[in-house]
Coordinates of C-alpha atoms and ligand atoms in Angstrom, one line a residue:
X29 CA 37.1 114.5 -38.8
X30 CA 35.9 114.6 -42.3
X31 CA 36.1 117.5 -44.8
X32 CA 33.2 119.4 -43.5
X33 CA 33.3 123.6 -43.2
X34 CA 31.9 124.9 -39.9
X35 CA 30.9 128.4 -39.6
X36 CA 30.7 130.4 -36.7
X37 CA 27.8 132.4 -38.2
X38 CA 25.0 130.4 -39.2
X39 CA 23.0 131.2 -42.5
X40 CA 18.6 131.4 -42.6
X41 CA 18.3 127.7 -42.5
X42 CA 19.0 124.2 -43.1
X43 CA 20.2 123.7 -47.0
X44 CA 20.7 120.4 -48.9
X45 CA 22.7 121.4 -51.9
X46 CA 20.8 122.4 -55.4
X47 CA 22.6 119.3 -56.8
X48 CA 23.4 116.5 -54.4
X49 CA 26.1 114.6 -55.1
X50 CA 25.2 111.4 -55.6
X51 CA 28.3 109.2 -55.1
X52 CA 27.5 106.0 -56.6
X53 CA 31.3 104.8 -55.9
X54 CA 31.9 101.1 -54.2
X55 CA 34.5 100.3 -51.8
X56 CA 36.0 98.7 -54.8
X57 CA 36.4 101.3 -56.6
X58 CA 36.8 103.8 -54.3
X59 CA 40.7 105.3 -55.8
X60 CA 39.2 105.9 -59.3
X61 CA 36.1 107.5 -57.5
X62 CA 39.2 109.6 -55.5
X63 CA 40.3 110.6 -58.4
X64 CA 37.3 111.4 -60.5
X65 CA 35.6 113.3 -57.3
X66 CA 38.7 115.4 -57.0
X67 CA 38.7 116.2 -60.7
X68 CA 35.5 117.7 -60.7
X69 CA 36.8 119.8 -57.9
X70 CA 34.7 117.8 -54.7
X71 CA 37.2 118.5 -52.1
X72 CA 35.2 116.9 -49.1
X73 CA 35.7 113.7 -50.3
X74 CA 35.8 110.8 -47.5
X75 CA 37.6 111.1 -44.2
X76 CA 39.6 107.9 -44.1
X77 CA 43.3 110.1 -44.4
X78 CA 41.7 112.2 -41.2
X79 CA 40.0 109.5 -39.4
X80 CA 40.5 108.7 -35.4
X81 CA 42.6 106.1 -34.7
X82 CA 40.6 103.2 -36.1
X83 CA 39.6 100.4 -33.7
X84 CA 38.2 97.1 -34.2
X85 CA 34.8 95.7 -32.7
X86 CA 34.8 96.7 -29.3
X87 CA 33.4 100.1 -29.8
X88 CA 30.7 102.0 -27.7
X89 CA 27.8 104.0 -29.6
X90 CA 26.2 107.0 -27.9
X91 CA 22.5 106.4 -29.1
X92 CA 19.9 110.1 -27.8
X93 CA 17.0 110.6 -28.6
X94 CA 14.6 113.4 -28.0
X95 CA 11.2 111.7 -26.7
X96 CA 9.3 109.3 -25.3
X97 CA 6.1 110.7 -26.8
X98 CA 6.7 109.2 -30.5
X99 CA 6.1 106.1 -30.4
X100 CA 9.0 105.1 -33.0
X101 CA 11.7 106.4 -31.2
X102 CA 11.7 103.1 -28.5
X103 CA 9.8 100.6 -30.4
X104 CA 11.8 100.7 -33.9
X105 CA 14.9 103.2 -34.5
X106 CA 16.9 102.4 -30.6
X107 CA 16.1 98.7 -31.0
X108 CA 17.0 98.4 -34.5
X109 CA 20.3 100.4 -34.2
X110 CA 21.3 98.3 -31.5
X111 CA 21.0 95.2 -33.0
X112 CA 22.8 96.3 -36.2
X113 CA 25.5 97.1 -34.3
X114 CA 25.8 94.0 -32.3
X115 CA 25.5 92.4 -35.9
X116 CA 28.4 94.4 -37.8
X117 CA 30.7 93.7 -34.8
X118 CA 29.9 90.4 -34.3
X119 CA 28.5 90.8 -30.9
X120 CA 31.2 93.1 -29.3
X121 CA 29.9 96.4 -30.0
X122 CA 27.6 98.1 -27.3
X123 CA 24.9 101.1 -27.1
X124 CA 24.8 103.3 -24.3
X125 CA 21.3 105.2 -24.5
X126 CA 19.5 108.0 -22.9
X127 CA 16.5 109.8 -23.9
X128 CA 15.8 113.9 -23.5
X129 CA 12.3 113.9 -22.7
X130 CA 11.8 116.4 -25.0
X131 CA 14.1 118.6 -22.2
X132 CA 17.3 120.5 -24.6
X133 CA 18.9 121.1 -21.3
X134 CA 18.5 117.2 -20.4
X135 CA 20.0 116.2 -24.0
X136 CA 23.3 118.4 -23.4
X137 CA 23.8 116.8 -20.2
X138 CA 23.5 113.5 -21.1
X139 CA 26.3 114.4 -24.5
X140 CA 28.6 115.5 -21.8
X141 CA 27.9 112.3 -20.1
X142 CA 28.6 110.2 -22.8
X143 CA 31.7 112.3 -23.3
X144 CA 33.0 111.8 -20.0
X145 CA 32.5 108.0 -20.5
X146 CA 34.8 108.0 -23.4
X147 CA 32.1 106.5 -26.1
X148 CA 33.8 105.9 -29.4
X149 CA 30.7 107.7 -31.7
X150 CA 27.1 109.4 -31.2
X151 CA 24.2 108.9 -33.0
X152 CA 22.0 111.9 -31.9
X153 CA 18.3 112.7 -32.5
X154 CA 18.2 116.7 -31.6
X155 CA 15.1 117.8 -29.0
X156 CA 16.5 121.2 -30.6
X157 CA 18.6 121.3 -33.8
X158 CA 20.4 125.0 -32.6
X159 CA 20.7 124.4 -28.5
X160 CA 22.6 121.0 -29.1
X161 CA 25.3 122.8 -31.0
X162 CA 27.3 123.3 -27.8
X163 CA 27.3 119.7 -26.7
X164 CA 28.3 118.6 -30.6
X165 CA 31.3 120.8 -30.2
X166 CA 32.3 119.2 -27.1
X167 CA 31.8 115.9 -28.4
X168 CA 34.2 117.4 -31.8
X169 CA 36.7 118.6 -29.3
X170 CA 37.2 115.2 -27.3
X171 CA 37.9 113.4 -31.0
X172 CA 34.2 111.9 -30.7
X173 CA 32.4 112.0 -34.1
X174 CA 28.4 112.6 -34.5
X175 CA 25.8 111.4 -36.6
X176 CA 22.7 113.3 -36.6
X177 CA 19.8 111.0 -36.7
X178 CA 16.6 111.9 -38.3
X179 CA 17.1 115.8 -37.3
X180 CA 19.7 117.6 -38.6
X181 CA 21.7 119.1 -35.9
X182 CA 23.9 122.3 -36.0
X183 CA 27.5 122.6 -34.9
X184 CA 30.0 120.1 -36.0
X185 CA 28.0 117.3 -37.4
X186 CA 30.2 114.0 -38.9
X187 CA 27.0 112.6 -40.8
X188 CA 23.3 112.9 -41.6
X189 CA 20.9 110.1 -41.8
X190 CA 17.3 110.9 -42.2
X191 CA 14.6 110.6 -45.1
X192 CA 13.9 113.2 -47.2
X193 CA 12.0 115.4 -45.3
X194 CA 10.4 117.9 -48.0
X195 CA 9.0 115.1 -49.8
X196 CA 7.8 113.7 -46.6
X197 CA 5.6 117.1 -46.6
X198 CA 4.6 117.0 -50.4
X199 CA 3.3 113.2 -49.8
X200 CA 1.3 114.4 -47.3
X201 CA -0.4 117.4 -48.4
X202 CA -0.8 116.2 -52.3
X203 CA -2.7 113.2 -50.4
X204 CA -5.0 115.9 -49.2
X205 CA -5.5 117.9 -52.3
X206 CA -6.0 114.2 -54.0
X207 CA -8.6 113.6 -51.8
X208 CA -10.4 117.1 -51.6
X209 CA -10.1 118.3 -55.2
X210 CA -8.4 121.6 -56.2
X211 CA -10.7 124.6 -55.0
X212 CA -10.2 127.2 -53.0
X213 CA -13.7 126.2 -51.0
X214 CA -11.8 123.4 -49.5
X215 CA -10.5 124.7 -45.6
X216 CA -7.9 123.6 -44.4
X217 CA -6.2 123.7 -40.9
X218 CA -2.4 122.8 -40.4
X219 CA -1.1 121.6 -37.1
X220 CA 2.6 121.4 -37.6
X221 CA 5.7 120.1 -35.6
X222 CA 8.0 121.5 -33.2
X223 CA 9.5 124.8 -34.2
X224 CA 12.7 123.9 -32.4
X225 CA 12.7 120.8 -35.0
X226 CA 14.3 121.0 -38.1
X227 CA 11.9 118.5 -40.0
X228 CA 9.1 120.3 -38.9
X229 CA 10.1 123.2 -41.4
X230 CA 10.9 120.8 -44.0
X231 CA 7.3 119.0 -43.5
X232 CA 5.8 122.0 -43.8
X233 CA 7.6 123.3 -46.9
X234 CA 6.4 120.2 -48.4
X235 CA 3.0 120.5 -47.9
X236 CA 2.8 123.7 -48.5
X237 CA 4.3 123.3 -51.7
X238 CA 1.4 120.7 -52.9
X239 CA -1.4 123.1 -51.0
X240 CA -0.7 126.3 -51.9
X241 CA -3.4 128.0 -53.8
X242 CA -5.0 124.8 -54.3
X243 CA -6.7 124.9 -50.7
X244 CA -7.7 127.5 -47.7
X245 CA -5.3 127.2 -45.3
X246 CA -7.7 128.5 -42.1
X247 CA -5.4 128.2 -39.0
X248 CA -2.1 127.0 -38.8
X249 CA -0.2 125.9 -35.7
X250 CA 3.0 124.6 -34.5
X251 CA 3.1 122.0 -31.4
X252 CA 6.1 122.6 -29.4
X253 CA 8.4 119.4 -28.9
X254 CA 5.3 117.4 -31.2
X255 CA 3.6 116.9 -27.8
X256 CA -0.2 115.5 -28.5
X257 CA -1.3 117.5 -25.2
X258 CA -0.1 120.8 -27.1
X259 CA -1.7 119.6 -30.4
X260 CA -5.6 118.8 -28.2
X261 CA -5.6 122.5 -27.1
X262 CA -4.7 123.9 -30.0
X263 CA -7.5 122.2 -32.2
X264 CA -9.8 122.9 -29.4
X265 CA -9.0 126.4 -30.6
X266 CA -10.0 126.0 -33.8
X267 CA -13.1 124.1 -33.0
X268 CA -14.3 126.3 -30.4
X269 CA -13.3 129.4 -33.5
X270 CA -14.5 128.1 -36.8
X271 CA -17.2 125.2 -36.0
X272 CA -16.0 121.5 -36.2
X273 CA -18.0 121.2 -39.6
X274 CA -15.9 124.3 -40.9
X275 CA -13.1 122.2 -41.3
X276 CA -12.5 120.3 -44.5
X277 CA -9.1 118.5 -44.0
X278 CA -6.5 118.7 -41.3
X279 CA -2.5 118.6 -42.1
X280 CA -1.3 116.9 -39.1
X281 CA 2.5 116.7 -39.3
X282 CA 2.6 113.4 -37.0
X283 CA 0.2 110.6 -35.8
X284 CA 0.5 111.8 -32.0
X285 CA -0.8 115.1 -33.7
X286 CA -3.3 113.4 -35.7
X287 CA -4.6 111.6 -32.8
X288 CA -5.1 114.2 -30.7
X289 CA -6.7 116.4 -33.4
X290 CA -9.3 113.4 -34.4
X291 CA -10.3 112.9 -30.8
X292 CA -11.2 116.5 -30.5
X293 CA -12.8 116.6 -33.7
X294 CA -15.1 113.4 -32.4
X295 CA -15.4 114.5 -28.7
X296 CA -16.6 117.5 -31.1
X297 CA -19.8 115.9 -32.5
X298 CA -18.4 115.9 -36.1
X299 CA -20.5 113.4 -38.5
X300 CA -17.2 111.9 -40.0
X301 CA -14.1 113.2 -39.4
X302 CA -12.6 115.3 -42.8
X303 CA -9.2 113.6 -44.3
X304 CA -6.4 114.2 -41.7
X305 CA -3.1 113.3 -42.3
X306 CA -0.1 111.8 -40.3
X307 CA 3.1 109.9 -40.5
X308 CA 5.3 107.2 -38.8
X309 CA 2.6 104.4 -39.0
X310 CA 1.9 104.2 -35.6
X311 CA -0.2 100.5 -34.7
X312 CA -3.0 103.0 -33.5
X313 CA -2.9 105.2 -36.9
X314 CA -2.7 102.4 -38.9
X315 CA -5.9 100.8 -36.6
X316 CA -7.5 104.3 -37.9
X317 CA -6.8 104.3 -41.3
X318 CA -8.3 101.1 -41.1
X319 CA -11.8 102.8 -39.6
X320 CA -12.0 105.8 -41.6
X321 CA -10.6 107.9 -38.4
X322 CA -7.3 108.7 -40.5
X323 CA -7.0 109.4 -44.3
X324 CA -3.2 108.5 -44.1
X325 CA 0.3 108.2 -42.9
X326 CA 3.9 108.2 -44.0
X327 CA 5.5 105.1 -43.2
X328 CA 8.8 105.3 -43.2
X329 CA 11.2 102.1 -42.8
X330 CA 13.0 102.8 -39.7
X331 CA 14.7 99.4 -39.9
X332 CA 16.3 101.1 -43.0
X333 CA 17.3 103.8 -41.4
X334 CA 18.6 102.8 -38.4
X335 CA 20.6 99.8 -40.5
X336 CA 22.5 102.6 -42.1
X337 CA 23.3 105.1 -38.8
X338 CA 24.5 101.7 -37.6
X339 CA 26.7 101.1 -40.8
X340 CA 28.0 105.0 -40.8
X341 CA 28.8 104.8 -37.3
X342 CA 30.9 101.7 -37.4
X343 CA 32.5 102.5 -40.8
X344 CA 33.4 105.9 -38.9
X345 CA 35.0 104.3 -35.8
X346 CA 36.8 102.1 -38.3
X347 CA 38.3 104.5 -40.1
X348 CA 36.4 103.7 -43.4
X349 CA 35.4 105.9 -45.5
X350 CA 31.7 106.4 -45.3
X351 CA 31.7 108.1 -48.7
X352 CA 33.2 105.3 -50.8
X353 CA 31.4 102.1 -48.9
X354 CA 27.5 104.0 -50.1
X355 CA 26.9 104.6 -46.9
X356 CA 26.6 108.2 -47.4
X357 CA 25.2 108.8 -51.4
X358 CA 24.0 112.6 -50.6
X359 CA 25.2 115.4 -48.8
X360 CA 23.6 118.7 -46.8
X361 CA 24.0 121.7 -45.6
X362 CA 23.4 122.9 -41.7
X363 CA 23.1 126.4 -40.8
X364 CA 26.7 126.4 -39.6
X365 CA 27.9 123.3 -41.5
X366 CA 28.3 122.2 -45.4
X367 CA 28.8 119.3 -47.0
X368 CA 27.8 117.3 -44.4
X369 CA 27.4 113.2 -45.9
X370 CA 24.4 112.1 -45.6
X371 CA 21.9 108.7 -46.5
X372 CA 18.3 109.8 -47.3
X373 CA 15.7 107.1 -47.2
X374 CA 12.8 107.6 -49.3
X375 CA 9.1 107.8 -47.5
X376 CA 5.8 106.1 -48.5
X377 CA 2.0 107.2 -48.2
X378 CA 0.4 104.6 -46.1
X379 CA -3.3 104.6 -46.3
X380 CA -6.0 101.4 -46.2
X381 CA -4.7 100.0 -49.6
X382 CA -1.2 99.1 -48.8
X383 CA -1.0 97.9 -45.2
X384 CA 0.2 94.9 -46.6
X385 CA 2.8 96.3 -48.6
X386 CA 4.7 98.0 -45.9
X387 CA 3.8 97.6 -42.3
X388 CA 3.4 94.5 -42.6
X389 CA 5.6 93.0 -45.3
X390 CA 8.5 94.6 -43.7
X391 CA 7.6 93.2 -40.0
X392 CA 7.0 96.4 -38.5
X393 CA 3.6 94.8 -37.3
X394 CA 1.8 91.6 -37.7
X395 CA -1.8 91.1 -39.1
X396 CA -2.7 90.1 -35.3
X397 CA -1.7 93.1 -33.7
X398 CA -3.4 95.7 -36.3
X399 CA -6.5 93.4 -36.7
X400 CA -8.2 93.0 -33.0
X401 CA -11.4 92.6 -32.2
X402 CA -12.2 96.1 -32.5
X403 CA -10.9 96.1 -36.4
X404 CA -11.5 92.6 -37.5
X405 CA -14.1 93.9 -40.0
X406 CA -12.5 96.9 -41.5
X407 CA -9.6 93.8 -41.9
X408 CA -12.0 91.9 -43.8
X409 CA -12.9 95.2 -45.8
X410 CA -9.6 94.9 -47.1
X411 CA -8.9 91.5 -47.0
X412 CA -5.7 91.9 -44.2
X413 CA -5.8 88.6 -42.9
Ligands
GAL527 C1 10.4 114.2 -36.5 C2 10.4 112.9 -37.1 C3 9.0 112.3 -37.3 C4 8.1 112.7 -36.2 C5 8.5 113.7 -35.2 C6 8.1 113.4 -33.8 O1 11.6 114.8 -36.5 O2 11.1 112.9 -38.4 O3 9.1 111.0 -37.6 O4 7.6 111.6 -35.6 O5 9.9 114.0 -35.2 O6 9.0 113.2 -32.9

């Protein structure tokens, strides 16, 4: 396994290191990297001397993930990961995949399944970031790596590939305070992610960092495993407490969130709906940032980031060094792991101006399937033909 440090006693919380190490080493050059890494005293440097016993193409990839609720989980990242695998092992690598539900219990089980049927890696996407610690060190004992996927995961975690999270927050709430102005008149109401979700801390951080004392912050809530149903009852709270037109933004952490907080907000009466956020450019967030429903999203290329789980996972099996072939620039801390390599992918605010740009430029959706009937004109209004 590679040069990681597990604890038994976990610290507060997730830390990436005050200075990430930025390896900008090549597979070409990765002996003078050696050297120059291990002169400025990195001792974690790639695992190719402690590797498992490399194999060739025909490798199985565990691929969890924690719920059929977000949309991106089954239309983009599985799909995408499985066909960059196929790709870097010229058609001889294969996925097995099984999905939690949003049930911890149910994501244990199916580690130990994948366990039992002798996979070669595991690319994991926690339901719960502590619970799965167990099933990691399982998968550690049996000489099976894991590559935490989007959530950082405690126990013995082999690699990290998400975005980066905190700015995923700022983007979101200095969209809000862009849009509102900087006063103290200005109420807001935060409906935040799962609590048993590492990200959802780091979102919120984020925001918070942009809103702080430039906005109210009225009511704040979490929404256990980022389940729209949880998110409808707890804005009907709010409605039913401070009046629908009392409410001058919402920060929601997700676009299930957002959804369900702009359908109460509208089953609500409200004139127009304040400037609520979102992220993972869902087709039917994007249709309402088109409408004026949604102020914006984070889109975040998940082609990008399942292209390089794919890439770490292979390189792993292979015995390559995932530090030295870039395919692991950065590195963080868990609560019970440091220096854990990892590949951040950088997020972008996605509101009506830059459809174009993103979404569609990078074939996550075509003009046809945003622009229906029911949007054609606030296409035109932008000229997304
Ligand atoms: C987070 C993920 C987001 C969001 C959420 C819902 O961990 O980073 O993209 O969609 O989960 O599952």
């Amino acid at each position: 396994m590679n040069a990681r440090t597990t604890s038994t006693t976990p610290s507060t919380r997730i830390r990436r290191r005050a200075t990430v190490l930025r390896r900008t080493a090549t597979a070409l050059v990765a002996s003078a990297a050696a050297v120059s890494l291990a002169s400025c005293g990195v001792s974690d440097i790639g695992d190719s001397a402690e590797a498992s016993p490399t194999k060739g193409d025909d490798i199985t990839v565990g691929v969890l993930f924690p719920d059929k609720d977000t949309k991106r989980y089954e239309q983009f990242d599985y799909p995408n990961i499985k066909k960059k695998i196929a790709e870097l092992t010229d058609n001889k690598g294969v996925t097995k995949y099984a999905n939690a539900d949003k049930d911890a219990e149910t994501q244990n089980s199916q580690i130990d399944q994948m366990v039992a049927d002798k996979v070669d890696i595991i690319i994991l996407d926690a339901v719960d970031s502590k619970a799965v610690a167990p099933a990691v060190q399982k998968a550690d004992d049996a000489g099976i790596p894991v590559i935490a996927y989007d959530r950082l995961a405690e126990g013995p975690i082999d690699g990290y590939v998400s975005f980066d999270n905190e700015l995923v927050g700022q983007v979101q709430g200095r969209a809000l305070v862009e849009d509102l102005g900087d006063s103290a008149a200005n109420k807001i109401v935060m409906m935040n992610g799962s609590p048993s979700d590492p990200n959802a801390a780091l979102f919120k951080d984020g925001a918070l960092s942009e809103l702080q004392d430039k906005v109210t912050i009225s009511e704040s809530f979490d929404t256990k495993d980022w389940d729209p149903k949880v998110a409808k009852v707890n804005m009907e709270q709010v409605v039913a407490k401070l009046g629908a037109d009392n409410i001058d933004a919402v920060y929601a952490a997700n676009d299930g969130i957002a959804g369900a907080v702009i359908d109460v907000l509208k089953t609500a009466g409200v004139a127009k709906v304040p400037p609520v956020t979102g992220q993972d450019a869902d087709l039917d967030a994007v249709q309402r940032i088109l409408s004026g429903d949604q102020y914006m999203t984070v889109y975040k290329s998940f082609p990008t980031q399942a292209s390089a789980a794919a890439e770490m996972a292979v390189a792993k099996v292979q015995g390559r060094s995932i530090e030295f072939e870039a395919l692991a620039r950065d590195s963080i801390d868990s609560p019970t792991t440091k220096n854990i390599p990892a590949q951040l992918v950088p997020p972008v605010a996605l509101t009506k101006n830059n459809i174009q740009d993103t979404v569609i430029a990078d074939e996550i959706y075509t003009v046809k399937q945003i622009c229906t009937a029911e949007f054609k004109s606030d296409c035109d209004a932008v000229n997304l033909k």
